[in-house]
Amino acid sequence: MKDERRVIIRNEQLKKLRNNLREIIIRAVYDEIEILRNFDSLYEGWLELTQEEQKEVAYLQGTKHSLSRALNNSICVCPLCTQSDKDMVYIADHEIWYCIECQEKGLIWYPSHGSEEDRRQHDYINWYYEQKDKFTKKYLNKDKKASGK
C-alpha cells in the first residue's frame, strides 16, 4: 500500500456507518479474547499441567495475542491514542494505521528520525534540561531574593 495513504470521510452519515462498523469489529474481537481468557483461566498452576494442557494454554494465549495485535494493526483503532472514531493514515514503515491527529502531533516515530533509542535518549535529555530550568527558576531564585532582603 502507498505510504501515508489517508482515509478521510467528510459525509456525516458515512462517518456514523464507519464508526458503527468499527465498533462491531472491536466488540467482536474483545468478546473472543474474553472467551479465550475464560478457557485459559480453567487451567491453574503451569507446573502442575500435563504437556497437552500446557500446549493448549500456550495456544490460547497465542491466539489472544494474535487477535489483540491484529486489532492494533487494523484501521479500526489507533494504537497510540486508542481512538476508533477518527480518520486514519497508513504508515508503510510500520504497516499500521494511525489516526491523523497522532500524525499531526508528531507522535509517530519514523526511521528517518534515527533509531528509537536515540529518540528516547534525546527526549529524556530535553526533559531533564526543562526540569532543571523549572527547578532553578522556582527554588534558586527564591533564595537569591530572600538573601537580598
Coordinates of C-alpha atoms in Angstrom, one line a residue:
M1 CA 0.0 0.0 0.0
K2 CA 1.1 3.5 -0.7
D3 CA 3.0 5.2 2.2
E4 CA 0.9 7.6 4.3
R5 CA -2.3 6.9 2.5
R6 CA -5.1 8.9 4.3
V7 CA -8.7 7.8 4.6
I8 CA -10.8 10.8 5.3
I9 CA -14.6 10.7 5.3
R10 CA -16.4 14.0 5.3
N11 CA -20.0 12.8 5.0
E12 CA -21.6 12.6 8.5
Q13 CA -23.7 9.5 7.5
L14 CA -20.7 7.7 6.2
K15 CA -18.7 8.6 9.4
K16 CA -21.5 7.2 11.5
L17 CA -21.6 4.0 9.4
R18 CA -17.8 3.7 9.6
N19 CA -17.7 4.2 13.4
N20 CA -20.5 1.7 13.9
L21 CA -18.7 -1.0 11.8
R22 CA -15.5 -0.4 13.6
E23 CA -17.3 -0.7 17.0
I24 CA -18.8 -4.0 15.9
I25 CA -15.4 -5.4 14.9
I26 CA -13.8 -4.1 18.1
R27 CA -16.5 -5.7 20.3
A28 CA -16.3 -9.0 18.4
V29 CA -12.5 -9.1 19.0
Y30 CA -12.8 -8.3 22.7
D31 CA -15.6 -10.9 23.1
E32 CA -13.4 -13.5 21.5
I33 CA -10.5 -12.5 23.7
E34 CA -12.7 -12.8 26.8
I35 CA -13.9 -16.3 25.8
L36 CA -10.3 -17.3 25.3
R37 CA -9.4 -15.8 28.7
N38 CA -12.2 -17.8 30.4
F39 CA -10.9 -21.0 28.8
D40 CA -7.3 -20.1 29.9
S41 CA -8.4 -19.4 33.5
L42 CA -9.6 -23.1 33.8
Y43 CA -6.0 -24.2 33.9
E44 CA -4.2 -23.4 37.2
G45 CA -0.6 -23.8 38.0
W46 CA 1.6 -24.1 34.9
L47 CA 4.0 -26.6 36.5
E48 CA 1.1 -28.9 37.5
L49 CA -0.3 -29.2 34.0
T50 CA 0.4 -32.1 31.6
Q51 CA 2.2 -31.4 28.4
E52 CA -1.0 -31.5 26.4
E53 CA -2.6 -29.0 28.8
Q54 CA 0.5 -26.7 28.5
K55 CA 0.2 -26.8 24.7
E56 CA -3.4 -25.8 24.9
V57 CA -2.8 -23.0 27.3
A58 CA 0.1 -21.7 25.1
Y59 CA -2.3 -21.9 22.0
L60 CA -5.0 -20.0 23.9
Q61 CA -2.5 -17.3 25.0
G62 CA -1.0 -17.1 21.5
T63 CA -4.4 -16.7 19.9
K64 CA -5.3 -13.9 22.4
H65 CA -2.1 -12.1 21.5
S66 CA -2.7 -12.5 17.8
L67 CA -6.2 -11.1 18.0
S68 CA -5.0 -8.1 20.0
R69 CA -2.1 -7.5 17.6
A70 CA -4.4 -7.7 14.6
L71 CA -6.8 -5.2 16.1
N72 CA -4.0 -2.8 16.9
N73 CA -2.6 -3.1 13.3
S74 CA -6.1 -2.6 11.8
I75 CA -7.8 0.6 10.6
C76 CA -10.3 0.2 13.4
V77 CA -8.2 1.6 16.3
C78 CA -5.2 4.0 16.5
P79 CA -2.6 2.1 18.5
L80 CA -1.3 5.3 20.2
C81 CA -4.4 7.0 21.4
T82 CA -6.8 4.1 21.1
Q83 CA -9.4 6.2 19.3
S84 CA -11.7 4.4 16.9
D85 CA -13.8 7.3 15.5
K86 CA -11.0 9.2 13.7
D87 CA -9.8 9.4 10.2
M88 CA -6.7 7.2 9.7
V89 CA -3.4 7.3 7.9
Y90 CA -1.4 4.2 6.8
I91 CA 2.3 4.3 7.7
A92 CA 4.0 1.7 5.5
D93 CA 7.3 1.5 7.6
H94 CA 5.2 0.2 10.5
E95 CA 2.5 -1.5 8.5
I96 CA 0.0 0.1 10.9
W97 CA -2.9 2.6 10.7
Y98 CA -2.7 5.7 12.9
C99 CA -5.2 8.5 13.4
I100 CA -4.4 11.7 11.6
E101 CA -4.3 13.6 14.9
C102 CA -1.4 11.5 16.2
Q103 CA 0.5 12.0 13.0
E104 CA 0.0 15.8 13.1
K105 CA 1.1 15.9 16.7
G106 CA 4.3 14.1 15.7
L107 CA 3.8 11.1 17.9
I108 CA 4.7 8.6 15.2
W109 CA 8.4 7.6 15.0
Y110 CA 9.9 7.4 11.5
P111 CA 13.2 5.6 10.7
S112 CA 14.5 8.9 9.2
H113 CA 14.4 10.3 12.8
G114 CA 17.2 7.9 13.8
S115 CA 16.9 4.8 16.0
E116 CA 14.1 4.8 18.5
E117 CA 16.6 4.5 21.3
D118 CA 18.3 7.7 20.1
R119 CA 15.0 9.5 20.0
R120 CA 14.1 8.4 23.6
Q121 CA 17.5 9.4 24.8
H122 CA 17.2 12.8 23.1
D123 CA 13.7 13.3 24.6
Y124 CA 15.0 12.4 28.0
I125 CA 17.8 14.9 27.8
N126 CA 15.4 17.6 26.7
W127 CA 13.1 16.7 29.6
Y128 CA 16.0 16.8 32.0
Y129 CA 17.0 20.3 30.9
E130 CA 13.4 21.5 31.1
Q131 CA 13.0 20.2 34.6
K132 CA 16.4 21.7 35.7
D133 CA 15.3 25.1 34.4
K134 CA 12.0 24.9 36.2
F135 CA 13.7 23.9 39.4
T136 CA 16.3 26.8 39.3
K137 CA 13.6 29.3 38.5
K138 CA 11.3 28.1 41.2
Y139 CA 13.7 27.4 44.1
L140 CA 17.1 29.0 43.5
N141 CA 15.7 32.4 42.5
K142 CA 13.7 32.5 45.8
D143 CA 16.9 32.0 47.8
K144 CA 18.6 34.9 46.0
K145 CA 15.6 37.2 46.6
A146 CA 15.4 36.1 50.3
S147 CA 19.1 36.7 50.9
G148 CA 19.0 40.1 49.1
K149 CA 16.3 41.5 51.5

